[in-house]
Amino acid sequence: MVTAKRIKELRTLKNLTQKKLASMINYSQSLVSCWERGIRIPSALGVIKLIRIFDCTCDYLLGMDCE
């Protein structure tokens, strides 16, 4: 659930809607919603796209910095 919270937190900090973020990474808004609710996790390609937009590390996005 850390990843879900981080995606929502970072999206909000960038003042992006789910729809706008989805458009930027060429995915559907419903997939972004699933990520934020913890129903699904981003693929490796999805993670790469997100860290580029959010300007964060993979470890941070995936919650690996919590260990």
PDB file of N, CA and C in Angstrom:
ATOM      1  N   MET A   1       0.811  -1.209   0.000  1.00  0.00           N
ATOM      2  CA  MET A   1       0.000   0.000   0.000  1.00  0.00           C
ATOM      3  C   MET A   1       0.852   1.271   0.000  1.00  0.00           C
ATOM      4  N   VAL A   2       2.134   1.128   0.318  1.00  0.00           N
ATOM      5  CA  VAL A   2       3.009   2.299   0.310  1.00  0.00           C
ATOM      6  C   VAL A   2       3.064   2.905  -1.089  1.00  0.00           C
ATOM      7  N   THR A   3       3.183   2.052  -2.097  1.00  0.00           N
ATOM      8  CA  THR A   3       3.264   2.539  -3.472  1.00  0.00           C
ATOM      9  C   THR A   3       2.001   3.311  -3.838  1.00  0.00           C
ATOM     10  N   ALA A   4       0.857   2.786  -3.488  1.00  0.00           N
ATOM     11  CA  ALA A   4      -0.415   3.455  -3.783  1.00  0.00           C
ATOM     12  C   ALA A   4      -0.448   4.846  -3.153  1.00  0.00           C
ATOM     13  N   LYS A   5      -0.058   4.936  -1.899  1.00  0.00           N
ATOM     14  CA  LYS A   5      -0.061   6.225  -1.201  1.00  0.00           C
ATOM     15  C   LYS A   5       0.927   7.195  -1.827  1.00  0.00           C
ATOM     16  N   ARG A   6       2.096   6.673  -2.216  1.00  0.00           N
ATOM     17  CA  ARG A   6       3.118   7.540  -2.804  1.00  0.00           C
ATOM     18  C   ARG A   6       2.671   8.097  -4.149  1.00  0.00           C
ATOM     19  N   ILE A   7       2.043   7.263  -4.974  1.00  0.00           N
ATOM     20  CA  ILE A   7       1.582   7.735  -6.279  1.00  0.00           C
ATOM     21  C   ILE A   7       0.571   8.863  -6.091  1.00  0.00           C
ATOM     22  N   LYS A   8      -0.374   8.657  -5.204  1.00  0.00           N
ATOM     23  CA  LYS A   8      -1.381   9.697  -4.967  1.00  0.00           C
ATOM     24  C   LYS A   8      -0.743  10.953  -4.387  1.00  0.00           C
ATOM     25  N   GLU A   9       0.147  10.778  -3.432  1.00  0.00           N
ATOM     26  CA  GLU A   9       0.822  11.915  -2.797  1.00  0.00           C
ATOM     27  C   GLU A   9       1.616  12.722  -3.826  1.00  0.00           C
ATOM     28  N   LEU A  10       2.391  12.038  -4.641  1.00  0.00           N
ATOM     29  CA  LEU A  10       3.225  12.721  -5.629  1.00  0.00           C
ATOM     30  C   LEU A  10       2.381  13.376  -6.719  1.00  0.00           C
ATOM     31  N   ARG A  11       1.311  12.715  -7.129  1.00  0.00           N
ATOM     32  CA  ARG A  11       0.415  13.295  -8.130  1.00  0.00           C
ATOM     33  C   ARG A  11      -0.211  14.576  -7.588  1.00  0.00           C
ATOM     34  N   THR A  12      -0.650  14.532  -6.348  1.00  0.00           N
ATOM     35  CA  THR A  12      -1.270  15.695  -5.717  1.00  0.00           C
ATOM     36  C   THR A  12      -0.272  16.848  -5.583  1.00  0.00           C
ATOM     37  N   LEU A  13       0.955  16.525  -5.196  1.00  0.00           N
ATOM     38  CA  LEU A  13       1.990  17.564  -5.067  1.00  0.00           C
ATOM     39  C   LEU A  13       2.278  18.251  -6.396  1.00  0.00           C
ATOM     40  N   LYS A  14       2.133  17.527  -7.482  1.00  0.00           N
ATOM     41  CA  LYS A  14       2.346  18.097  -8.817  1.00  0.00           C
ATOM     42  C   LYS A  14       1.077  18.754  -9.368  1.00  0.00           C
ATOM     43  N   ASN A  15       0.021  18.779  -8.557  1.00  0.00           N
ATOM     44  CA  ASN A  15      -1.262  19.364  -8.964  1.00  0.00           C
ATOM     45  C   ASN A  15      -1.811  18.735 -10.240  1.00  0.00           C
ATOM     46  N   LEU A  16      -1.718  17.409 -10.305  1.00  0.00           N
ATOM     47  CA  LEU A  16      -2.219  16.671 -11.460  1.00  0.00           C
ATOM     48  C   LEU A  16      -3.476  15.902 -11.082  1.00  0.00           C
ATOM     49  N   THR A  17      -4.421  15.864 -11.987  1.00  0.00           N
ATOM     50  CA  THR A  17      -5.562  14.971 -11.807  1.00  0.00           C
ATOM     51  C   THR A  17      -5.142  13.579 -12.263  1.00  0.00           C
ATOM     52  N   GLN A  18      -5.923  12.596 -11.895  1.00  0.00           N
ATOM     53  CA  GLN A  18      -5.644  11.243 -12.390  1.00  0.00           C
ATOM     54  C   GLN A  18      -5.699  11.223 -13.911  1.00  0.00           C
ATOM     55  N   LYS A  19      -6.661  11.930 -14.467  1.00  0.00           N
ATOM     56  CA  LYS A  19      -6.824  11.965 -15.917  1.00  0.00           C
ATOM     57  C   LYS A  19      -5.615  12.588 -16.599  1.00  0.00           C
ATOM     58  N   LYS A  20      -5.101  13.689 -16.049  1.00  0.00           N
ATOM     59  CA  LYS A  20      -3.940  14.366 -16.630  1.00  0.00           C
ATOM     60  C   LYS A  20      -2.701  13.473 -16.523  1.00  0.00           C
ATOM     61  N   LEU A  21      -2.487  12.857 -15.369  1.00  0.00           N
ATOM     62  CA  LEU A  21      -1.345  11.961 -15.206  1.00  0.00           C
ATOM     63  C   LEU A  21      -1.438  10.807 -16.191  1.00  0.00           C
ATOM     64  N   ALA A  22      -2.608  10.229 -16.308  1.00  0.00           N
ATOM     65  CA  ALA A  22      -2.809   9.115 -17.238  1.00  0.00           C
ATOM     66  C   ALA A  22      -2.465   9.532 -18.667  1.00  0.00           C
ATOM     67  N   SER A  23      -2.890  10.709 -19.044  1.00  0.00           N
ATOM     68  CA  SER A  23      -2.593  11.227 -20.376  1.00  0.00           C
ATOM     69  C   SER A  23      -1.090  11.404 -20.584  1.00  0.00           C
ATOM     70  N   MET A  24      -0.402  11.891 -19.562  1.00  0.00           N
ATOM     71  CA  MET A  24       1.041  12.130 -19.658  1.00  0.00           C
ATOM     72  C   MET A  24       1.835  10.840 -19.829  1.00  0.00           C
ATOM     73  N   ILE A  25       1.341   9.747 -19.258  1.00  0.00           N
ATOM     74  CA  ILE A  25       2.077   8.482 -19.333  1.00  0.00           C
ATOM     75  C   ILE A  25       1.451   7.504 -20.327  1.00  0.00           C
ATOM     76  N   ASN A  26       0.407   7.975 -21.010  1.00  0.00           N
ATOM     77  CA  ASN A  26      -0.270   7.187 -22.036  1.00  0.00           C
ATOM     78  C   ASN A  26      -0.909   5.909 -21.490  1.00  0.00           C
ATOM     79  N   TYR A  27      -1.520   6.033 -20.319  1.00  0.00           N
ATOM     80  CA  TYR A  27      -2.285   4.952 -19.717  1.00  0.00           C
ATOM     81  C   TYR A  27      -3.693   5.478 -19.437  1.00  0.00           C
ATOM     82  N   SER A  28      -4.584   4.608 -19.036  1.00  0.00           N
ATOM     83  CA  SER A  28      -5.957   5.030 -18.748  1.00  0.00           C
ATOM     84  C   SER A  28      -6.068   5.600 -17.335  1.00  0.00           C
ATOM     85  N   GLN A  29      -7.050   6.469 -17.164  1.00  0.00           N
ATOM     86  CA  GLN A  29      -7.311   7.045 -15.850  1.00  0.00           C
ATOM     87  C   GLN A  29      -7.749   5.960 -14.877  1.00  0.00           C
ATOM     88  N   SER A  30      -8.457   4.964 -15.370  1.00  0.00           N
ATOM     89  CA  SER A  30      -8.901   3.887 -14.478  1.00  0.00           C
ATOM     90  C   SER A  30      -7.718   3.075 -13.953  1.00  0.00           C
ATOM     91  N   LEU A  31      -6.650   2.941 -14.747  1.00  0.00           N
ATOM     92  CA  LEU A  31      -5.460   2.231 -14.272  1.00  0.00           C
ATOM     93  C   LEU A  31      -4.757   3.042 -13.181  1.00  0.00           C
ATOM     94  N   VAL A  32      -4.651   4.343 -13.383  1.00  0.00           N
ATOM     95  CA  VAL A  32      -4.054   5.211 -12.355  1.00  0.00           C
ATOM     96  C   VAL A  32      -4.863   5.105 -11.067  1.00  0.00           C
ATOM     97  N   SER A  33      -6.167   5.085 -11.186  1.00  0.00           N
ATOM     98  CA  SER A  33      -7.040   4.940 -10.024  1.00  0.00           C
ATOM     99  C   SER A  33      -6.778   3.604  -9.312  1.00  0.00           C
ATOM    100  N   CYS A  34      -6.624   2.540 -10.076  1.00  0.00           N
ATOM    101  CA  CYS A  34      -6.323   1.223  -9.486  1.00  0.00           C
ATOM    102  C   CYS A  34      -4.991   1.238  -8.743  1.00  0.00           C
ATOM    103  N   TRP A  35      -4.005   1.925  -9.310  1.00  0.00           N
ATOM    104  CA  TRP A  35      -2.713   2.043  -8.627  1.00  0.00           C
ATOM    105  C   TRP A  35      -2.883   2.757  -7.290  1.00  0.00           C
ATOM    106  N   GLU A  36      -3.614   3.855  -7.297  1.00  0.00           N
ATOM    107  CA  GLU A  36      -3.780   4.664  -6.090  1.00  0.00           C
ATOM    108  C   GLU A  36      -4.621   3.968  -5.025  1.00  0.00           C
ATOM    109  N   ARG A  37      -5.466   3.061  -5.428  1.00  0.00           N
ATOM    110  CA  ARG A  37      -6.273   2.307  -4.465  1.00  0.00           C
ATOM    111  C   ARG A  37      -5.593   1.010  -4.043  1.00  0.00           C
ATOM    112  N   GLY A  38      -4.437   0.716  -4.612  1.00  0.00           N
ATOM    113  CA  GLY A  38      -3.691  -0.484  -4.236  1.00  0.00           C
ATOM    114  C   GLY A  38      -4.243  -1.759  -4.843  1.00  0.00           C
ATOM    115  N   ILE A  39      -5.085  -1.632  -5.858  1.00  0.00           N
ATOM    116  CA  ILE A  39      -5.653  -2.802  -6.519  1.00  0.00           C
ATOM    117  C   ILE A  39      -4.636  -3.423  -7.465  1.00  0.00           C
ATOM    118  N   ARG A  40      -3.867  -2.562  -8.111  1.00  0.00           N
ATOM    119  CA  ARG A  40      -2.809  -3.010  -9.023  1.00  0.00           C
ATOM    120  C   ARG A  40      -1.558  -2.216  -8.722  1.00  0.00           C
ATOM    121  N   ILE A  41      -0.412  -2.733  -9.169  1.00  0.00           N
ATOM    122  CA  ILE A  41       0.837  -1.990  -9.052  1.00  0.00           C
ATOM    123  C   ILE A  41       1.349  -1.698 -10.460  1.00  0.00           C
ATOM    124  N   PRO A  42       2.083  -0.621 -10.612  1.00  0.00           N
ATOM    125  CA  PRO A  42       2.584  -0.280 -11.938  1.00  0.00           C
ATOM    126  C   PRO A  42       3.588  -1.321 -12.450  1.00  0.00           C
ATOM    127  N   SER A  43       3.592  -1.511 -13.750  1.00  0.00           N
ATOM    128  CA  SER A  43       4.601  -2.356 -14.394  1.00  0.00           C
ATOM    129  C   SER A  43       5.947  -1.635 -14.309  1.00  0.00           C
ATOM    130  N   ALA A  44       6.997  -2.312 -14.718  1.00  0.00           N
ATOM    131  CA  ALA A  44       8.326  -1.692 -14.727  1.00  0.00           C
ATOM    132  C   ALA A  44       8.317  -0.445 -15.608  1.00  0.00           C
ATOM    133  N   LEU A  45       7.677  -0.527 -16.760  1.00  0.00           N
ATOM    134  CA  LEU A  45       7.596   0.630 -17.644  1.00  0.00           C
ATOM    135  C   LEU A  45       6.782   1.746 -16.994  1.00  0.00           C
ATOM    136  N   GLY A  46       5.705   1.384 -16.312  1.00  0.00           N
ATOM    137  CA  GLY A  46       4.899   2.371 -15.603  1.00  0.00           C
ATOM    138  C   GLY A  46       5.704   3.082 -14.525  1.00  0.00           C
ATOM    139  N   VAL A  47       6.502   2.326 -13.793  1.00  0.00           N
ATOM    140  CA  VAL A  47       7.359   2.913 -12.747  1.00  0.00           C
ATOM    141  C   VAL A  47       8.333   3.902 -13.367  1.00  0.00           C
ATOM    142  N   ILE A  48       8.949   3.530 -14.468  1.00  0.00           N
ATOM    143  CA  ILE A  48       9.903   4.426 -15.137  1.00  0.00           C
ATOM    144  C   ILE A  48       9.220   5.720 -15.553  1.00  0.00           C
ATOM    145  N   LYS A  49       8.038   5.607 -16.131  1.00  0.00           N
ATOM    146  CA  LYS A  49       7.308   6.805 -16.548  1.00  0.00           C
ATOM    147  C   LYS A  49       6.956   7.677 -15.345  1.00  0.00           C
ATOM    148  N   LEU A  50       6.528   7.066 -14.266  1.00  0.00           N
ATOM    149  CA  LEU A  50       6.146   7.821 -13.068  1.00  0.00           C
ATOM    150  C   LEU A  50       7.331   8.519 -12.427  1.00  0.00           C
ATOM    151  N   ILE A  51       8.460   7.840 -12.294  1.00  0.00           N
ATOM    152  CA  ILE A  51       9.602   8.484 -11.631  1.00  0.00           C
ATOM    153  C   ILE A  51      10.147   9.641 -12.456  1.00  0.00           C
ATOM    154  N   ARG A  52       9.991   9.568 -13.763  1.00  0.00           N
ATOM    155  CA  ARG A  52      10.408  10.699 -14.605  1.00  0.00           C
ATOM    156  C   ARG A  52       9.499  11.901 -14.386  1.00  0.00           C
ATOM    157  N   ILE A  53       8.218  11.672 -14.290  1.00  0.00           N
ATOM    158  CA  ILE A  53       7.270  12.772 -14.082  1.00  0.00           C
ATOM    159  C   ILE A  53       7.389  13.331 -12.665  1.00  0.00           C
ATOM    160  N   PHE A  54       7.493  12.443 -11.684  1.00  0.00           N
ATOM    161  CA  PHE A  54       7.524  12.865 -10.296  1.00  0.00           C
ATOM    162  C   PHE A  54       8.913  13.281  -9.819  1.00  0.00           C
ATOM    163  N   ASP A  55       9.929  13.017 -10.630  1.00  0.00           N
ATOM    164  CA  ASP A  55      11.310  13.354 -10.270  1.00  0.00           C
ATOM    165  C   ASP A  55      11.678  12.781  -8.903  1.00  0.00           C
ATOM    166  N   CYS A  56      11.450  11.476  -8.780  1.00  0.00           N
ATOM    167  CA  CYS A  56      11.800  10.783  -7.539  1.00  0.00           C
ATOM    168  C   CYS A  56      12.527   9.489  -7.902  1.00  0.00           C
ATOM    169  N   THR A  57      12.998   8.795  -6.899  1.00  0.00           N
ATOM    170  CA  THR A  57      13.680   7.528  -7.154  1.00  0.00           C
ATOM    171  C   THR A  57      12.673   6.393  -7.194  1.00  0.00           C
ATOM    172  N   CYS A  58      13.094   5.326  -7.814  1.00  0.00           N
ATOM    173  CA  CYS A  58      12.286   4.106  -7.848  1.00  0.00           C
ATOM    174  C   CYS A  58      12.071   3.598  -6.418  1.00  0.00           C
ATOM    175  N   ASP A  59      13.118   3.625  -5.616  1.00  0.00           N
ATOM    176  CA  ASP A  59      13.016   3.175  -4.228  1.00  0.00           C
ATOM    177  C   ASP A  59      11.949   3.952  -3.469  1.00  0.00           C
ATOM    178  N   TYR A  60      11.920   5.264  -3.665  1.00  0.00           N
ATOM    179  CA  TYR A  60      10.921   6.069  -2.971  1.00  0.00           C
ATOM    180  C   TYR A  60       9.519   5.716  -3.439  1.00  0.00           C
ATOM    181  N   LEU A  61       9.334   5.660  -4.750  1.00  0.00           N
ATOM    182  CA  LEU A  61       7.999   5.384  -5.298  1.00  0.00           C
ATOM    183  C   LEU A  61       7.461   4.049  -4.830  1.00  0.00           C
ATOM    184  N   LEU A  62       8.319   3.050  -4.764  1.00  0.00           N
ATOM    185  CA  LEU A  62       7.901   1.705  -4.395  1.00  0.00           C
ATOM    186  C   LEU A  62       7.940   1.446  -2.897  1.00  0.00           C
ATOM    187  N   GLY A  63       8.357   2.437  -2.122  1.00  0.00           N
ATOM    188  CA  GLY A  63       8.370   2.293  -0.678  1.00  0.00           C
ATOM    189  C   GLY A  63       9.563   1.525  -0.139  1.00  0.00           C
ATOM    190  N   MET A  64      10.582   1.367  -0.958  1.00  0.00           N
ATOM    191  CA  MET A  64      11.755   0.624  -0.520  1.00  0.00           C
ATOM    192  C   MET A  64      12.592   1.402   0.483  1.00  0.00           C
ATOM    193  N   ASP A  65      12.373   2.692   0.580  1.00  0.00           N
ATOM    194  CA  ASP A  65      13.126   3.516   1.525  1.00  0.00           C
ATOM    195  C   ASP A  65      12.585   3.393   2.944  1.00  0.00           C
ATOM    196  N   CYS A  66      11.499   2.638   3.122  1.00  0.00           N
ATOM    197  CA  CYS A  66      10.871   2.476   4.435  1.00  0.00           C
ATOM    198  C   CYS A  66      11.495   1.356   5.261  1.00  0.00           C
ATOM    199  N   GLU A  67      12.291   0.551   4.622  1.00  0.00           N
ATOM    200  CA  GLU A  67      12.849  -0.625   5.331  1.00  0.00           C
ATOM    201  C   GLU A  67      14.005  -0.264   6.205  1.00  0.00           C
TER     202      GLU A  67
END
